[in-house]
mmCIF file of C-alpha atoms in Angstrom:
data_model
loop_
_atom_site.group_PDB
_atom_site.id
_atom_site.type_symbol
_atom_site.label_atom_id
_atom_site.label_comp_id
_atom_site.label_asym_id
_atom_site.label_seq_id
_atom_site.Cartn_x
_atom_site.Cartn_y
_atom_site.Cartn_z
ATOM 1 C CA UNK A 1 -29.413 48.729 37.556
ATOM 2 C CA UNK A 2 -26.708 47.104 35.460
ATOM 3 C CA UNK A 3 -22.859 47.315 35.969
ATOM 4 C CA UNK A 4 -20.099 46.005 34.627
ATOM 5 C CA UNK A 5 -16.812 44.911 36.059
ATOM 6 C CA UNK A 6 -13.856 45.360 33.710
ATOM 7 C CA UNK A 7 -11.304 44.035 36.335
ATOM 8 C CA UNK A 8 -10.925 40.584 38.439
ATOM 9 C CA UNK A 9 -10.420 42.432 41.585
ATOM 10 C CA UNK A 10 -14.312 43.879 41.135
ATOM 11 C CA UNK A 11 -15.467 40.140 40.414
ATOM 12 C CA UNK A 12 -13.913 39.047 43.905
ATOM 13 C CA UNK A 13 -14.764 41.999 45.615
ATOM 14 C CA UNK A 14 -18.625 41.014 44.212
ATOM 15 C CA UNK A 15 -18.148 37.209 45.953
ATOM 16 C CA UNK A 16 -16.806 38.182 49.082
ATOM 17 C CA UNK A 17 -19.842 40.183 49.477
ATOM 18 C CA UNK A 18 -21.989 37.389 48.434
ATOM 19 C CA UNK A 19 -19.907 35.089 51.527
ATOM 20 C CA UNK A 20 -20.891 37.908 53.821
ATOM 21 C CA UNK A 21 -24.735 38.768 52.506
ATOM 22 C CA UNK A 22 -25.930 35.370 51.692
ATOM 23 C CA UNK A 23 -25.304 32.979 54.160
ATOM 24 C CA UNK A 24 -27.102 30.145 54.821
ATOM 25 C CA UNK A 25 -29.009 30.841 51.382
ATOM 26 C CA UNK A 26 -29.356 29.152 47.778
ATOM 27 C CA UNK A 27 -28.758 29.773 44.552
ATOM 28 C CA UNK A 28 -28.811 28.690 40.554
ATOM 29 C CA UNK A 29 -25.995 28.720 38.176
ATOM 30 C CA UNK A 30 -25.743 28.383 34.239
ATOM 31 C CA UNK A 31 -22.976 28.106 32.103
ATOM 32 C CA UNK A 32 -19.360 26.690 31.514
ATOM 33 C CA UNK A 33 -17.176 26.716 34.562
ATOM 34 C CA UNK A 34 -14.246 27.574 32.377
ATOM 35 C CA UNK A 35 -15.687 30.914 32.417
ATOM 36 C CA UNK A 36 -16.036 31.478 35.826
ATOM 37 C CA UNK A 37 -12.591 29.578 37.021
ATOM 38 C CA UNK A 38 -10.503 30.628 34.044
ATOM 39 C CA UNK A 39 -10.330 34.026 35.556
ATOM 40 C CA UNK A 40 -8.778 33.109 38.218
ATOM 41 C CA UNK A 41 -8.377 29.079 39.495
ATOM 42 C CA UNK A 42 -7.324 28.999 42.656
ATOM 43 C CA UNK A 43 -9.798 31.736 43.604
ATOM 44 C CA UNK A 44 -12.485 30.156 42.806
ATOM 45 C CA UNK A 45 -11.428 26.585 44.210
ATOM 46 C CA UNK A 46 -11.051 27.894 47.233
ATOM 47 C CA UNK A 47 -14.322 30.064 46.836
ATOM 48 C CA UNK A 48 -16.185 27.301 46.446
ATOM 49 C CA UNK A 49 -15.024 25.721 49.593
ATOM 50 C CA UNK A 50 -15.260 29.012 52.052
ATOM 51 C CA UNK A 51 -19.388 29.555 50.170
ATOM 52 C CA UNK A 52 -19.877 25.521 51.710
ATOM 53 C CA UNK A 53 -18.141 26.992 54.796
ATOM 54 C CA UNK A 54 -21.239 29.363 54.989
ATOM 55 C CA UNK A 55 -24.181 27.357 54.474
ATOM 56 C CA UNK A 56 -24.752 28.445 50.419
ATOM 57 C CA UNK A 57 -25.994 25.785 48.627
ATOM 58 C CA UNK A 58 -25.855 26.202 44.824
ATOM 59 C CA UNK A 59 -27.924 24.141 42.635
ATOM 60 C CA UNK A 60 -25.623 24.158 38.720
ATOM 61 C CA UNK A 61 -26.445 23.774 35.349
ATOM 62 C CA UNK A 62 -22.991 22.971 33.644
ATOM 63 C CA UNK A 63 -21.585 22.664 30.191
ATOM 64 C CA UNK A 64 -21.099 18.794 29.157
ATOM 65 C CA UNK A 65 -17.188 20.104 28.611
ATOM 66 C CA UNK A 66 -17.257 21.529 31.978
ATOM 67 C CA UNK A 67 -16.855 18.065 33.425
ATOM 68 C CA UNK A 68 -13.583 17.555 33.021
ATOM 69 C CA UNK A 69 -12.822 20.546 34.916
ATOM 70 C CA UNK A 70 -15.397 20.652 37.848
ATOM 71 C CA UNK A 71 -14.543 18.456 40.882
ATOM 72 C CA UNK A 72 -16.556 15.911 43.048
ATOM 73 C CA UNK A 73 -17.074 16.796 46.098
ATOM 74 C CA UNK A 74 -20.268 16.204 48.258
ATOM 75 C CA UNK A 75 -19.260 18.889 50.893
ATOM 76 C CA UNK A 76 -19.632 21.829 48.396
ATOM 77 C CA UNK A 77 -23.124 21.764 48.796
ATOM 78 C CA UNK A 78 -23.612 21.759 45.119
ATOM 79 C CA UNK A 79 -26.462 20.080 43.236
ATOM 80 C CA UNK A 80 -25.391 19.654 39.738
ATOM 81 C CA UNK A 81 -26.890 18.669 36.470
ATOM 82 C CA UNK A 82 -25.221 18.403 32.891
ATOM 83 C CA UNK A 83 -26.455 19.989 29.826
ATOM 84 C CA UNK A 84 -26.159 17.522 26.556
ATOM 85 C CA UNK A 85 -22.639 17.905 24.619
ATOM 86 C CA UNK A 86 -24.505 20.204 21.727
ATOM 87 C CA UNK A 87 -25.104 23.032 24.288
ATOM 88 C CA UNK A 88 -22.575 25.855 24.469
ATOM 89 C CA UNK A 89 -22.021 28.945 26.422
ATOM 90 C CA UNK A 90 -18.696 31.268 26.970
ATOM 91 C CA UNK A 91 -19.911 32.505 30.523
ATOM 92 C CA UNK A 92 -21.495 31.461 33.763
ATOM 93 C CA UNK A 93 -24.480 32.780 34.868
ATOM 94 C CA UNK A 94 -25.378 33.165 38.785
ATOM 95 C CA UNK A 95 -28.994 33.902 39.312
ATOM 96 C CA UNK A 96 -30.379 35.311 42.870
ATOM 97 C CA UNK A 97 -33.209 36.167 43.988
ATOM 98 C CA UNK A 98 -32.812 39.890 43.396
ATOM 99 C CA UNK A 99 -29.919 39.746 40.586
ATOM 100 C CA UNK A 100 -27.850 37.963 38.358
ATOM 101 C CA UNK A 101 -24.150 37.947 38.145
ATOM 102 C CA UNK A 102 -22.612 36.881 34.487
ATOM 103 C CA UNK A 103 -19.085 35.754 34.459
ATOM 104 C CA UNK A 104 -16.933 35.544 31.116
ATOM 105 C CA UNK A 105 -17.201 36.841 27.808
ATOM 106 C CA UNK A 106 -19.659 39.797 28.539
ATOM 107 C CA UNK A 107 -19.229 43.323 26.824
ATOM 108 C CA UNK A 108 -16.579 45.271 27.634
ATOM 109 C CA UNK A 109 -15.652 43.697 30.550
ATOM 110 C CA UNK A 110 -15.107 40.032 32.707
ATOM 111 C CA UNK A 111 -18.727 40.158 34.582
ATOM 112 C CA UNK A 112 -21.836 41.935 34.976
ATOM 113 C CA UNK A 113 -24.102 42.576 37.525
ATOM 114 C CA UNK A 114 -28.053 43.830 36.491
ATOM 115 C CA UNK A 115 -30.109 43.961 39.632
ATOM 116 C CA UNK A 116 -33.456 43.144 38.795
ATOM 117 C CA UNK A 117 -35.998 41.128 40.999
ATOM 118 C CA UNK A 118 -38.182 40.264 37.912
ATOM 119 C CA UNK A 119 -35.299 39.723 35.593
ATOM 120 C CA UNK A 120 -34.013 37.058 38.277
ATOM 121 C CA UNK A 121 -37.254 35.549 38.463
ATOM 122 C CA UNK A 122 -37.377 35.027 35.225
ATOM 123 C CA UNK A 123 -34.180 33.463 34.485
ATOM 124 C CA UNK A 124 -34.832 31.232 37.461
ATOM 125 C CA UNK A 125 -38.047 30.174 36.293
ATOM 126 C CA UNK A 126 -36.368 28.714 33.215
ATOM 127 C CA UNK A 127 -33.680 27.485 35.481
ATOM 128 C CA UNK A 128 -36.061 25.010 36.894
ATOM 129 C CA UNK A 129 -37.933 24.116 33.817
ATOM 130 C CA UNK A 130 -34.618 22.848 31.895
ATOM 131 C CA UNK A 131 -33.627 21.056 35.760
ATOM 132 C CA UNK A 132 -36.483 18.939 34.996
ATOM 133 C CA UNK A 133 -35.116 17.514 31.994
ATOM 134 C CA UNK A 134 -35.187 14.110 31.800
ATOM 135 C CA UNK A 135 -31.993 13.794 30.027
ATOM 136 C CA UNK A 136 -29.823 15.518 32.018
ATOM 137 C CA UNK A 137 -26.700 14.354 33.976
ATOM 138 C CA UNK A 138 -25.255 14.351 37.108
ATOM 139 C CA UNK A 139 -26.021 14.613 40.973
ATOM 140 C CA UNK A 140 -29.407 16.247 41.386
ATOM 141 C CA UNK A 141 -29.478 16.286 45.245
ATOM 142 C CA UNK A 142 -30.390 19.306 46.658
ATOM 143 C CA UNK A 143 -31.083 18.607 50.124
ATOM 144 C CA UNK A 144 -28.531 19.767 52.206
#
């Protein structure tokens, strides 16, 4: 199943449900965080604090550029890695085990959601093939 969400109101509505369905759990992101906070900043700064709040963990692939704009914090919960500077992407990708949630420049609309076990499983597999990289960036922790 596929939908998109053409409003910002949808895209909150869609992470308040993940605070209330997927506590305690973990889960991969891809892309450039001015994607996913230029919709709305303070949303998402404080989203990122209530998701600690309930035990999500988040292990992120950024966007060298996103670096500037993504703040260190160690009680996020977040494990994060940087791509090199010649990688580029206009959304942010959240990949669960049952789903993935694209944030940004998607068709007709600010985010989509296609439900899709193996289509999740996929993405995460190459997820955790390009976390291996050697020359990556960052804070790989993910321990929490």
């Amino acid at each position: 199943m596929e939908k998109i969400f053409k409003e910002f109101e949808e895209v909150k509505a869609h992470y308040e449900q993940l605070l209330r369905e997927r506590e305690g759990q973990h889960y991969a992101v891809i892309g450039n965080i001015k994607a996913w906070e230029g919709l709305n900043p303070d949303f998402f700064r404080e989203l990122r604090t209530r998701r600690a709040e309930k035990g999500i963990s988040v292990s992120i692939l950024l966007t060298y550029d996103s670096r500037a704009f993504n703040p260190h914090d160690d009680s996020l919960r977040r494990a994060i890695l940087y791509m090199p500077q010649n990688m580029n992407m206009d959304t942010c990708m959240d990949i669960y085990d049952d789903s993935v949630f694209i944030v940004g420049n998607v068709d007709e609309g600010v985010a989509q959601l296609i439900q899709s076990k193996s289509l999740a499983r996929n993405l995460k597999e190459m997820f955790d093939l390009i976390w291996q990289r050697q020359d990556l960036q960052g804070e790989a922790q993910t321990e929490y």
